[in-house]
Backbone as CSV, one residue per row, in Angstrom:
resi,resn,N_x,N_y,N_z,CA_x,CA_y,CA_z,C_x,C_y,C_z
1,MET,-3.139,-16.774,-32.988,-2.517,-15.885,-33.962,-1.032,-15.782,-33.653
2,THR,-0.207,-15.943,-34.663,1.230,-15.832,-34.502,1.638,-14.364,-34.462
3,THR,2.544,-14.042,-33.543,3.024,-12.670,-33.449,4.535,-12.642,-33.593
4,THR,5.039,-11.591,-34.188,6.485,-11.432,-34.326,7.043,-10.494,-33.267
5,THR,6.184,-10.031,-32.366,6.635,-9.130,-31.309,7.556,-9.876,-30.340
6,ASN,8.657,-9.259,-29.982,9.567,-9.826,-29.000,8.818,-10.101,-27.706
7,ILE,9.070,-11.257,-27.097,8.302,-11.663,-25.923,8.426,-10.649,-24.787
8,LEU,9.607,-10.096,-24.564,9.742,-9.124,-23.487,8.961,-7.857,-23.785
9,GLU,8.856,-7.494,-25.054,8.063,-6.329,-25.435,6.590,-6.549,-25.138
10,ARG,6.146,-7.784,-25.189,4.727,-8.074,-24.912,4.378,-7.868,-23.442
11,PHE,5.391,-7.774,-22.590,5.160,-7.485,-21.178,5.239,-5.988,-20.875
12,ARG,5.624,-5.188,-21.838,5.702,-3.750,-21.636,4.307,-3.146,-21.532
13,LEU,4.190,-2.068,-20.755,2.906,-1.395,-20.543,2.947,0.055,-21.004
14,ASP,3.818,0.350,-21.960,3.879,1.706,-22.485,2.532,2.106,-23.080
15,GLU,2.152,3.348,-22.823,0.875,3.909,-23.292,-0.335,3.324,-22.560
16,ARG,-0.107,2.505,-21.549,-1.216,1.982,-20.744,-1.450,2.882,-19.536
17,VAL,-2.672,2.862,-19.046,-3.054,3.656,-17.870,-3.652,2.713,-16.833
18,ALA,-3.114,2.761,-15.633,-3.530,1.853,-14.569,-4.003,2.625,-13.351
19,LEU,-4.881,1.995,-12.593,-5.192,2.467,-11.247,-5.006,1.296,-10.297
20,VAL,-4.568,1.595,-9.081,-4.348,0.581,-8.052,-5.021,1.041,-6.775
21,THR,-6.045,0.323,-6.332,-6.669,0.676,-5.060,-5.856,0.071,-3.923
22,GLY,-5.884,0.748,-2.786,-5.003,0.340,-1.697,-3.552,0.509,-2.095
23,GLY,-3.291,1.486,-2.957,-1.969,1.647,-3.540,-0.974,2.397,-2.677
24,ALA,-1.390,2.834,-1.497,-0.516,3.657,-0.664,0.438,2.858,0.198
25,SER,0.260,1.549,0.261,1.120,0.766,1.152,1.107,-0.698,0.741
26,GLY,2.033,-1.448,1.305,2.038,-2.895,1.181,2.060,-3.410,-0.243
27,ILE,1.220,-4.402,-0.513,1.158,-5.029,-1.831,0.731,-4.025,-2.888
28,GLY,-0.220,-3.172,-2.567,-0.675,-2.178,-3.539,0.432,-1.239,-3.956
29,ARG,1.246,-0.815,-3.018,2.398,0.033,-3.348,3.339,-0.703,-4.298
30,GLY,3.601,-1.972,-4.017,4.459,-2.755,-4.889,3.889,-2.897,-6.281
31,PHE,2.576,-3.097,-6.378,1.924,-3.192,-7.685,2.061,-1.875,-8.448
32,ALA,1.872,-0.752,-7.754,1.965,0.554,-8.404,3.366,0.767,-8.981
33,HIS,4.377,0.437,-8.208,5.751,0.581,-8.691,5.998,-0.315,-9.899
34,ALA,5.556,-1.564,-9.824,5.830,-2.508,-10.908,5.151,-2.092,-12.203
35,LEU,3.902,-1.679,-12.128,3.183,-1.248,-13.328,3.836,-0.016,-13.927
36,GLY,4.252,0.906,-13.072,4.926,2.095,-13.565,6.275,1.780,-14.191
37,GLU,7.036,0.888,-13.568,8.335,0.508,-14.112,8.185,-0.183,-15.470
38,ALA,7.049,-0.860,-15.680,6.790,-1.525,-16.961,6.282,-0.558,-18.025
39,GLY,6.031,0.704,-17.643,5.693,1.716,-18.631,4.362,2.407,-18.461
40,ALA,3.528,1.949,-17.520,2.190,2.520,-17.372,2.209,3.825,-16.576
41,LYS,1.224,4.666,-16.850,0.874,5.759,-15.953,0.019,5.148,-14.853
42,VAL,0.155,5.627,-13.617,-0.472,4.946,-12.488,-1.218,5.916,-11.583
43,ALA,-2.492,5.635,-11.338,-3.271,6.346,-10.334,-3.224,5.558,-9.034
44,ILE,-2.770,6.207,-7.975,-2.677,5.582,-6.663,-3.944,5.954,-5.901
45,VAL,-4.759,4.952,-5.642,-6.073,5.165,-5.034,-6.040,4.647,-3.602
46,ASP,-6.399,5.499,-2.646,-6.367,5.075,-1.248,-7.169,6.073,-0.431
47,ILE,-7.565,5.663,0.765,-8.213,6.615,1.676,-7.175,7.407,2.461
48,ASP,-5.930,6.948,2.443,-4.842,7.628,3.147,-4.098,8.500,2.140
49,THR,-4.528,9.748,2.024,-3.961,10.649,1.021,-2.486,10.902,1.253
50,GLU,-2.096,11.098,2.491,-0.699,11.415,2.797,0.228,10.278,2.368
51,ALA,-0.161,9.039,2.694,0.668,7.890,2.311,0.690,7.721,0.799
52,ALA,-0.440,7.978,0.139,-0.492,7.880,-1.323,0.418,8.908,-1.975
53,GLU,0.495,10.091,-1.401,1.373,11.129,-1.933,2.841,10.708,-1.833
54,VAL,3.181,9.981,-0.787,4.548,9.473,-0.651,4.865,8.514,-1.789
55,VAL,3.930,7.618,-2.104,4.136,6.670,-3.202,4.235,7.413,-4.533
56,ALA,3.399,8.426,-4.715,3.457,9.220,-5.945,4.825,9.860,-6.110
57,GLN,5.407,10.346,-5.018,6.740,10.934,-5.091,7.785,9.884,-5.429
58,GLU,7.623,8.686,-4.860,8.538,7.586,-5.198,8.487,7.279,-6.693
59,LEU,7.286,7.279,-7.263,7.149,7.025,-8.697,7.740,8.170,-9.503
60,SER,7.496,9.391,-9.066,8.054,10.548,-9.763,9.573,10.489,-9.800
61,ASP,10.170,10.016,-8.712,11.629,9.893,-8.656,12.150,8.900,-9.687
62,LYS,11.259,8.013,-10.163,11.624,7.051,-11.215,11.140,7.512,-12.592
63,ASP,10.700,8.764,-12.669,10.154,9.326,-13.917,8.898,8.587,-14.380
64,ILE,8.095,8.146,-13.419,6.810,7.498,-13.698,5.703,8.505,-13.426
65,GLU,4.835,8.708,-14.404,3.736,9.657,-14.244,2.642,9.037,-13.380
66,SER,2.176,9.796,-12.388,1.176,9.254,-11.478,0.230,10.348,-11.019
67,MET,-0.829,9.922,-10.357,-1.765,10.833,-9.714,-2.291,10.145,-8.464
68,VAL,-2.811,10.938,-7.543,-3.350,10.418,-6.288,-4.844,10.689,-6.239
69,LEU,-5.612,9.678,-5.866,-7.054,9.824,-5.699,-7.452,9.314,-4.323
70,THR,-8.141,10.151,-3.567,-8.632,9.761,-2.244,-10.049,9.231,-2.409
71,ILE,-10.190,7.926,-2.313,-11.453,7.264,-2.644,-11.778,6.213,-1.589
72,ASP,-13.041,6.135,-1.206,-13.569,5.047,-0.385,-14.245,4.061,-1.335
73,VAL,-13.626,2.907,-1.550,-14.133,1.974,-2.561,-15.424,1.285,-2.146
74,THR,-15.860,1.458,-0.905,-17.135,0.873,-0.491,-18.320,1.742,-0.908
75,ARG,-18.026,2.895,-1.544,-19.092,3.801,-1.976,-19.108,3.858,-3.501
76,PRO,-20.135,3.278,-4.113,-20.164,3.168,-5.577,-19.996,4.500,-6.296
77,GLU,-20.555,5.573,-5.755,-20.444,6.857,-6.445,-18.993,7.324,-6.481
78,GLN,-18.212,6.956,-5.462,-16.807,7.342,-5.457,-15.984,6.504,-6.432
79,THR,-16.334,5.243,-6.613,-15.602,4.442,-7.602,-15.883,4.944,-9.012
80,ARG,-17.080,5.437,-9.239,-17.361,6.041,-10.551,-16.539,7.308,-10.742
81,GLN,-16.460,8.111,-9.692,-15.644,9.327,-9.755,-14.166,8.992,-9.964
82,MET,-13.724,7.889,-9.391,-12.339,7.435,-9.546,-12.004,7.213,-11.023
83,VAL,-12.855,6.467,-11.703,-12.624,6.182,-13.126,-12.713,7.470,-13.946
84,GLU,-13.691,8.295,-13.645,-13.838,9.555,-14.377,-12.592,10.424,-14.230
85,ALA,-12.025,10.467,-13.020,-10.845,11.294,-12.786,-9.643,10.789,-13.576
86,VAL,-9.478,9.470,-13.637,-8.364,8.901,-14.403,-8.532,9.201,-15.888
87,VAL,-9.743,9.001,-16.399,-9.994,9.236,-17.828,-9.868,10.720,-18.154
88,ASP,-10.325,11.575,-17.259,-10.173,13.014,-17.483,-8.701,13.409,-17.557
89,ARG,-7.876,12.768,-16.756,-6.446,13.113,-16.699,-5.688,12.558,-17.907
90,TRP,-5.930,11.294,-18.230,-5.085,10.618,-19.216,-5.834,10.122,-20.456
91,GLY,-7.147,10.306,-20.498,-7.901,9.966,-21.697,-8.350,8.531,-21.813
92,THR,-7.892,7.670,-20.915,-8.269,6.264,-20.996,-8.006,5.576,-19.667
93,LEU,-8.454,4.344,-19.554,-8.128,3.454,-18.438,-8.015,2.060,-19.029
94,THR,-6.860,1.445,-18.930,-6.675,0.113,-19.508,-6.439,-0.971,-18.469
95,ILE,-6.049,-0.581,-17.245,-5.721,-1.563,-16.205,-6.339,-1.123,-14.886
96,GLY,-7.173,-1.964,-14.300,-7.733,-1.691,-12.984,-7.309,-2.774,-12.010
97,VAL,-6.534,-2.391,-10.999,-6.072,-3.345,-9.988,-6.835,-3.069,-8.698
98,ASN,-7.724,-3.976,-8.356,-8.613,-3.795,-7.210,-8.032,-4.556,-6.025
99,ASN,-7.252,-3.832,-5.239,-6.400,-4.445,-4.228,-6.782,-4.067,-2.798
100,ALA,-7.542,-3.006,-2.601,-7.849,-2.550,-1.242,-8.564,-3.644,-0.451
101,GLY,-8.141,-3.823,0.787,-8.769,-4.845,1.619,-8.246,-4.782,3.037
102,ILE,-8.902,-5.529,3.917,-8.490,-5.614,5.315,-8.607,-7.061,5.783
103,ALA,-7.828,-7.386,6.824,-7.920,-8.685,7.477,-8.537,-8.500,8.854
104,SER,-9.139,-9.557,9.357,-9.813,-9.473,10.647,-9.870,-10.855,11.269
105,TRP,-9.490,-10.961,12.548,-9.526,-12.245,13.248,-10.551,-12.173,14.374
106,PHE,-11.551,-13.034,14.278,-12.570,-13.162,15.325,-13.050,-14.606,15.358
107,ASP,-13.359,-15.116,16.531,-14.086,-16.380,16.596,-15.459,-16.161,15.979
108,ALA,-15.876,-17.074,15.132,-17.121,-16.879,14.383,-18.319,-16.683,15.303
109,GLU,-18.350,-17.419,16.427,-19.538,-17.363,17.273,-19.655,-16.055,18.048
110,THR,-18.576,-15.301,18.139,-18.638,-14.043,18.879,-18.380,-12.830,17.988
111,MET,-18.229,-13.038,16.684,-17.943,-11.914,15.792,-19.105,-10.929,15.770
112,PRO,-18.853,-9.656,16.034,-19.926,-8.661,15.959,-20.404,-8.496,14.515
113,GLU,-21.673,-8.220,14.368,-22.239,-8.029,13.028,-21.518,-6.925,12.264
114,GLU,-21.163,-5.851,12.978,-20.521,-4.729,12.288,-19.140,-5.116,11.758
115,GLU,-18.461,-6.043,12.427,-17.149,-6.499,11.951,-17.306,-7.322,10.671
116,TRP,-18.292,-8.208,10.653,-18.582,-8.991,9.441,-18.867,-8.066,8.266
117,ARG,-19.728,-7.084,8.484,-20.118,-6.180,7.407,-18.934,-5.329,6.943
118,LYS,-18.083,-4.903,7.870,-16.940,-4.069,7.502,-15.998,-4.818,6.561
119,VAL,-15.706,-6.073,6.901,-14.791,-6.869,6.077,-15.402,-7.159,4.718
120,LEU,-16.651,-7.589,4.695,-17.295,-7.894,3.408,-17.456,-6.638,2.560
121,ALA,-17.757,-5.513,3.205,-17.966,-4.273,2.451,-16.708,-3.856,1.706
122,LEU,-15.558,-3.939,2.364,-14.322,-3.521,1.705,-13.781,-4.604,0.782
123,ASN,-13.686,-5.829,1.277,-13.006,-6.886,0.529,-13.797,-7.417,-0.652
124,LEU,-15.117,-7.405,-0.571,-15.929,-7.972,-1.658,-16.764,-6.909,-2.357
125,ASP,-17.570,-6.171,-1.592,-18.391,-5.132,-2.223,-17.507,-4.120,-2.950
126,GLY,-16.416,-3.701,-2.297,-15.541,-2.711,-2.900,-14.916,-3.197,-4.191
127,VAL,-14.534,-4.471,-4.243,-13.971,-5.029,-5.481,-15.014,-5.002,-6.590
128,PHE,-16.258,-5.356,-6.258,-17.295,-5.328,-7.285,-17.558,-3.907,-7.781
129,TYR,-17.677,-2.952,-6.857,-17.965,-1.578,-7.280,-16.851,-1.036,-8.176
130,CYS,-15.598,-1.344,-7.826,-14.478,-0.886,-8.657,-14.510,-1.560,-10.024
131,ALA,-14.688,-2.876,-10.042,-14.713,-3.599,-11.315,-15.860,-3.111,-12.190
132,GLN,-16.995,-2.861,-11.579,-18.150,-2.369,-12.340,-17.850,-1.019,-12.975
133,ALA,-17.283,-0.108,-12.183,-16.967,1.226,-12.699,-15.900,1.159,-13.783
134,GLU,-14.876,0.339,-13.576,-13.820,0.190,-14.572,-14.362,-0.407,-15.864
135,ALA,-15.192,-1.422,-15.724,-15.703,-2.120,-16.907,-16.635,-1.247,-17.732
136,ARG,-17.355,-0.375,-17.096,-18.243,0.495,-17.874,-17.460,1.291,-18.904
137,PHE,-16.257,1.715,-18.551,-15.409,2.405,-19.522,-14.743,1.406,-20.470
138,MET,-14.174,0.341,-19.913,-13.416,-0.612,-20.731,-14.279,-1.326,-21.762
139,LEU,-15.490,-1.671,-21.397,-16.380,-2.363,-22.338,-16.708,-1.483,-23.532
140,GLU,-16.898,-0.217,-23.270,-17.160,0.710,-24.372,-15.926,0.854,-25.256
141,ALA,-14.748,0.827,-24.621,-13.503,0.933,-25.383,-13.154,-0.362,-26.102
142,GLY,-13.699,-1.482,-25.623,-13.437,-2.775,-26.254,-12.186,-3.463,-25.780
143,TYR,-11.570,-2.958,-24.699,-10.343,-3.591,-24.188,-10.082,-3.127,-22.769
144,GLY,-9.591,-4.043,-21.936,-9.174,-3.671,-20.593,-8.769,-4.891,-19.793
145,LYS,-7.987,-4.634,-18.754,-7.534,-5.685,-17.839,-7.955,-5.310,-16.427
146,ILE,-8.741,-6.173,-15.796,-9.131,-6.002,-14.409,-8.462,-7.099,-13.601
147,ILE,-7.759,-6.707,-12.544,-6.997,-7.649,-11.727,-7.407,-7.445,-10.277
148,ASN,-7.963,-8.468,-9.665,-8.439,-8.398,-8.290,-7.472,-9.119,-7.360
149,THR,-7.248,-8.568,-6.193,-6.439,-9.255,-5.191,-7.349,-10.136,-4.359
150,ALA,-7.187,-11.447,-4.531,-7.891,-12.423,-3.707,-6.941,-12.833,-2.578
151,SER,-6.776,-14.115,-2.338,-5.889,-14.584,-1.276,-5.839,-16.097,-1.338
152,MET,-4.753,-16.679,-0.833,-4.777,-18.136,-0.679,-5.920,-18.552,0.247
153,SER,-6.399,-17.603,1.073,-7.543,-17.878,1.953,-8.836,-18.065,1.182
154,ALA,-8.834,-17.761,-0.114,-9.986,-18.081,-0.963,-10.031,-19.564,-1.278
155,HIS,-8.904,-20.251,-1.077,-8.786,-21.667,-1.441,-8.756,-22.594,-0.240
156,ILE,-8.227,-22.112,0.877,-8.038,-22.963,2.064,-8.487,-22.211,3.316
157,VAL,-8.600,-22.938,4.414,-8.886,-22.320,5.708,-7.567,-22.222,6.465
158,ASN,-7.110,-21.000,6.688,-5.828,-20.784,7.361,-5.883,-21.273,8.807
159,HIS,-4.716,-21.544,9.339,-4.587,-22.019,10.714,-3.354,-21.354,11.314
160,PRO,-3.392,-20.949,12.577,-4.395,-21.243,13.599,-5.417,-20.124,13.817
161,GLN,-5.314,-19.006,13.114,-6.223,-17.885,13.359,-7.629,-18.188,12.836
162,HIS,-8.620,-17.534,13.426,-10.011,-17.663,13.003,-10.392,-16.410,12.224
163,GLN,-10.773,-16.565,10.968,-11.018,-15.398,10.121,-12.122,-15.701,9.102
164,ALA,-13.287,-16.060,9.624,-14.393,-16.455,8.758,-14.759,-15.358,7.766
165,ALA,-14.811,-14.116,8.215,-15.209,-13.020,7.325,-14.189,-12.829,6.212
166,TYR,-12.899,-12.845,6.566,-11.855,-12.670,5.567,-11.875,-13.804,4.548
167,ASN,-11.946,-15.040,5.032,-11.957,-16.181,4.119,-13.149,-16.123,3.174
168,ALA,-14.314,-15.819,3.720,-15.522,-15.755,2.893,-15.425,-14.629,1.874
169,SER,-14.889,-13.487,2.295,-14.793,-12.355,1.372,-13.840,-12.657,0.223
170,LYS,-12.711,-13.301,0.514,-11.740,-13.590,-0.537,-12.226,-14.721,-1.455
171,ALA,-12.956,-15.686,-0.908,-13.575,-16.694,-1.769,-14.591,-16.034,-2.694
172,GLY,-15.279,-15.040,-2.173,-16.210,-14.282,-3.006,-15.507,-13.542,-4.120
173,VAL,-14.349,-12.952,-3.820,-13.566,-12.263,-4.852,-13.161,-13.233,-5.949
174,LEU,-12.754,-14.427,-5.563,-12.316,-15.423,-6.541,-13.456,-15.787,-7.498
175,HIS,-14.632,-16.050,-6.970,-15.730,-16.453,-7.847,-16.324,-15.258,-8.593
176,LEU,-16.287,-14.092,-7.973,-16.690,-12.880,-8.689,-15.792,-12.680,-9.900
177,THR,-14.498,-12.867,-9.715,-13.547,-12.726,-10.819,-13.914,-13.646,-11.973
178,ARG,-14.181,-14.912,-11.678,-14.535,-15.877,-12.721,-15.845,-15.484,-13.410
179,THR,-16.783,-15.018,-12.606,-18.093,-14.665,-13.152,-17.997,-13.473,-14.105
180,LEU,-17.291,-12.437,-13.678,-17.131,-11.265,-14.535,-16.318,-11.609,-15.781
181,ALA,-15.315,-12.474,-15.616,-14.509,-12.890,-16.766,-15.375,-13.554,-17.823
182,ALA,-16.257,-14.441,-17.384,-17.125,-15.133,-18.339,-18.108,-14.168,-18.992
183,GLU,-18.624,-13.228,-18.210,-19.618,-12.293,-18.736,-19.021,-11.336,-19.755
184,TRP,-17.778,-10.930,-19.555,-17.182,-9.891,-20.403,-16.159,-10.416,-21.414
185,ALA,-15.974,-11.734,-21.475,-14.908,-12.313,-22.303,-15.015,-11.928,-23.771
186,THR,-16.230,-11.896,-24.311,-16.384,-11.609,-25.739,-16.351,-10.120,-26.042
187,ARG,-16.182,-9.294,-24.998,-16.250,-7.845,-25.197,-14.917,-7.164,-24.891
188,GLY,-13.850,-7.960,-24.827,-12.511,-7.400,-24.760,-11.956,-7.136,-23.383
189,VAL,-12.717,-7.420,-22.331,-12.245,-7.142,-20.970,-11.871,-8.456,-20.290
190,ARG,-10.616,-8.559,-19.887,-10.119,-9.738,-19.184,-10.165,-9.469,-17.681
191,VAL,-10.606,-10.454,-16.913,-10.701,-10.311,-15.458,-10.000,-11.502,-14.813
192,ASN,-8.984,-11.224,-14.028,-8.201,-12.257,-13.358,-7.920,-11.835,-11.919
193,SER,-7.317,-12.724,-11.164,-6.996,-12.400,-9.769,-5.635,-12.959,-9.391
194,ILE,-5.108,-12.408,-8.311,-3.863,-12.858,-7.714,-4.153,-13.234,-6.267
195,SER,-3.689,-14.405,-5.855,-3.913,-14.871,-4.485,-2.585,-14.983,-3.749
196,PRO,-2.215,-13.948,-3.002,-0.967,-14.023,-2.230,-1.112,-14.956,-1.027
197,GLY,0.012,-15.541,-0.639,0.106,-16.178,0.664,0.548,-15.150,1.692
198,TYR,1.081,-15.625,2.799,1.575,-14.701,3.809,2.689,-13.856,3.209
199,THR,2.527,-12.540,3.287,3.432,-11.613,2.604,3.970,-10.597,3.603
200,ARG,5.282,-10.372,3.524,5.938,-9.453,4.444,5.699,-8.010,4.003
201,THR,4.802,-7.340,4.666,4.591,-5.904,4.500,4.937,-5.227,5.827
202,ALA,4.965,-3.919,5.827,5.281,-3.210,7.071,4.274,-3.550,8.159
203,LEU,2.993,-3.667,7.789,1.956,-3.992,8.760,2.155,-5.394,9.324
204,VAL,2.420,-6.367,8.453,2.640,-7.744,8.911,3.911,-7.837,9.738
205,GLU,4.943,-7.122,9.321,6.208,-7.132,10.062,5.992,-6.644,11.492
206,ARG,5.214,-5.582,11.651,4.922,-5.081,13.003,4.121,-6.114,13.791
207,PHE,3.178,-6.765,13.125,2.305,-7.713,13.805,3.086,-8.909,14.349
208,ILE,4.013,-9.435,13.548,4.714,-10.635,13.998,5.745,-10.329,15.079
209,GLN,5.938,-9.045,15.380,6.766,-8.680,16.522,5.957,-8.633,17.808
210,GLU,4.619,-8.673,17.682,3.742,-8.643,18.843,3.487,-10.070,19.338
211,PRO,3.060,-10.227,20.584,2.898,-11.582,21.137,1.987,-12.492,20.315
212,GLU,0.834,-11.997,19.882,-0.086,-12.851,19.127,0.514,-13.280,17.796
213,GLY,1.139,-12.343,17.111,1.750,-12.672,15.833,2.947,-13.588,15.992
214,ALA,3.766,-13.327,16.982,4.942,-14.153,17.229,4.537,-15.594,17.528
215,GLU,3.379,-15.778,18.170,2.887,-17.116,18.484,2.458,-17.864,17.213
216,LYS,1.846,-17.159,16.269,1.299,-17.806,15.082,2.325,-17.965,13.954
217,TYR,3.309,-17.086,13.916,4.270,-17.069,12.812,4.946,-18.426,12.568
218,PRO,5.420,-19.140,13.602,6.051,-20.441,13.342,5.125,-21.432,12.649
219,THR,3.841,-21.426,12.991,2.895,-22.324,12.334,2.758,-21.974,10.861
220,TRP,2.690,-20.684,10.551,2.594,-20.267,9.149,3.786,-20.782,8.359
221,MET,4.972,-20.661,8.931,6.172,-21.064,8.216,6.287,-22.586,8.098
222,GLU,5.865,-23.302,9.120,5.881,-24.762,9.063,4.983,-25.286,7.957
223,ARG,3.890,-24.562,7.689,2.921,-25.016,6.683,3.217,-24.462,5.289
224,THR,4.274,-23.690,5.169,4.683,-23.151,3.871,5.897,-23.939,3.383
225,PRO,5.768,-24.746,2.323,6.882,-25.584,1.883,8.174,-24.818,1.648
226,MET,8.109,-23.575,1.152,9.326,-22.813,0.913,9.918,-22.237,2.193
227,GLY,9.167,-22.306,3.295,9.723,-21.967,4.598,9.930,-20.491,4.859
228,ARG,9.301,-19.640,4.088,9.425,-18.197,4.327,8.166,-17.488,3.859
229,MET,8.019,-16.237,4.285,6.942,-15.404,3.782,7.306,-14.889,2.399
230,ALA,6.295,-14.505,1.634,6.549,-13.804,0.375,7.022,-12.401,0.672
231,GLU,7.911,-11.903,-0.162,8.202,-10.481,-0.208,7.276,-9.874,-1.268
232,VAL,6.981,-8.598,-1.157,6.108,-7.967,-2.146,6.674,-8.165,-3.554
233,ASP,7.985,-8.147,-3.697,8.611,-8.344,-5.008,8.279,-9.708,-5.610
234,ASP,7.917,-10.689,-4.769,7.542,-12.005,-5.291,6.197,-11.973,-6.014
235,LEU,5.395,-10.935,-5.784,4.046,-10.859,-6.334,3.945,-10.035,-7.608
236,VAL,4.904,-9.145,-7.826,4.691,-8.126,-8.848,4.790,-8.661,-10.271
237,GLY,5.519,-9.758,-10.472,5.558,-10.344,-11.811,4.182,-10.774,-12.278
238,ALA,3.374,-11.260,-11.344,2.028,-11.713,-11.696,1.163,-10.547,-12.156
239,VAL,1.264,-9.403,-11.484,0.407,-8.283,-11.863,0.831,-7.699,-13.208
240,VAL,2.139,-7.663,-13.488,2.590,-7.159,-14.783,2.143,-8.104,-15.893
241,TYR,2.263,-9.401,-15.678,1.777,-10.368,-16.677,0.298,-10.171,-16.966
242,LEU,-0.518,-10.112,-15.916,-1.964,-10.012,-16.120,-2.371,-8.673,-16.714
243,ALA,-1.556,-7.638,-16.518,-1.857,-6.318,-17.076,-1.416,-6.185,-18.520
244,SER,-0.570,-7.086,-18.985,0.108,-6.909,-20.262,-0.563,-7.653,-21.407
245,GLU,-0.089,-7.361,-22.605,-0.534,-8.054,-23.812,-0.245,-9.554,-23.746
246,ALA,0.772,-9.945,-22.973,1.143,-11.355,-22.880,0.019,-12.224,-22.332
247,SER,-0.922,-11.625,-21.605,-2.024,-12.391,-21.001,-3.352,-12.170,-21.709
248,ASP,-3.323,-11.738,-22.958,-4.576,-11.403,-23.635,-5.524,-12.596,-23.806
249,PHE,-5.013,-13.824,-23.722,-5.893,-14.995,-23.824,-6.133,-15.633,-22.458
250,THR,-5.813,-14.904,-21.404,-5.996,-15.388,-20.034,-7.124,-14.613,-19.383
251,THR,-8.170,-15.304,-18.981,-9.255,-14.637,-18.248,-9.934,-15.646,-17.339
252,GLY,-10.440,-15.156,-16.208,-11.064,-16.030,-15.220,-10.060,-16.868,-14.447
253,HIS,-8.798,-16.435,-14.455,-7.732,-17.231,-13.841,-7.262,-16.587,-12.549
254,ASP,-6.823,-17.434,-11.608,-6.267,-16.968,-10.342,-4.831,-17.451,-10.234
255,ILE,-3.899,-16.530,-10.043,-2.493,-16.887,-9.854,-2.199,-16.912,-8.364
256,VAL,-1.902,-18.094,-7.838,-1.600,-18.261,-6.421,-0.094,-18.107,-6.237
257,VAL,0.290,-17.180,-5.356,1.712,-16.935,-5.061,1.881,-17.104,-3.557
258,ASP,2.099,-18.346,-3.135,2.036,-18.651,-1.705,3.178,-19.532,-1.198
259,GLY,4.239,-19.688,-1.994,5.355,-20.518,-1.547,4.997,-21.984,-1.373
260,GLY,3.892,-22.402,-1.986,3.471,-23.796,-1.920,2.478,-24.114,-0.820
261,TYR,2.017,-23.099,-0.089,1.146,-23.329,1.060,-0.081,-24.160,0.693
262,THR,-0.746,-23.816,-0.391,-1.983,-24.532,-0.748,-1.705,-25.842,-1.463
263,ALA,-0.434,-26.171,-1.704,-0.110,-27.451,-2.328,-0.158,-28.597,-1.325
264,TRP,-0.081,-28.271,-0.024,-0.096,-29.316,1.010,-1.518,-29.578,1.448
């Protein structure tokens, strides 16, 4: 269908309502700012209420309307409450960004069972519970955008660290995204993912100052054709695109933002 809408206007998110899990720090914080700057109201969802309140104040300083929700995404009843709270506040939910996750390094043969379950519970189960809760509202409304944070680790096996649980969980997110996209395509809900490469967040910055991180960092950069880590700002264009009208014919797609890492 031909549209006469200005292309930049198609990226605007005015009158849209978004939630971002893991929104209190790192990539999630960047996503929350970007969606708000594009015009959306934003719910910052995190288990760290204090940090989420800081992000909410940052958005308020930009005249972006926001709210804070303290939610454990590994508990389905809480993800349902999350959606209900957003809809109660703003009357709708049009964008769900399922970003909460953790990384974990263990040799596979010695990884404790509880560590495997912890990573899978947050990185994969939590994404499904959030997407399910979001879609229950969006499917009834006939429109919505669900955006999951996967990883370049969904496509390749990183080196030199050992992270079987993380890699498996993110590969699961990637295929879950495709599966939900196919299931809901005819009902107005688009489901896509973003796969970051190594990204400079406060947590990663602290890590690479430590001996283990300092040892691995040169290998990461050698294997990245662009020769640097991503900044959070390198990722936010992808989330605004996938949240906007400009991507209405895009579903089941993964946008890899890794400086070329997976191209080698």
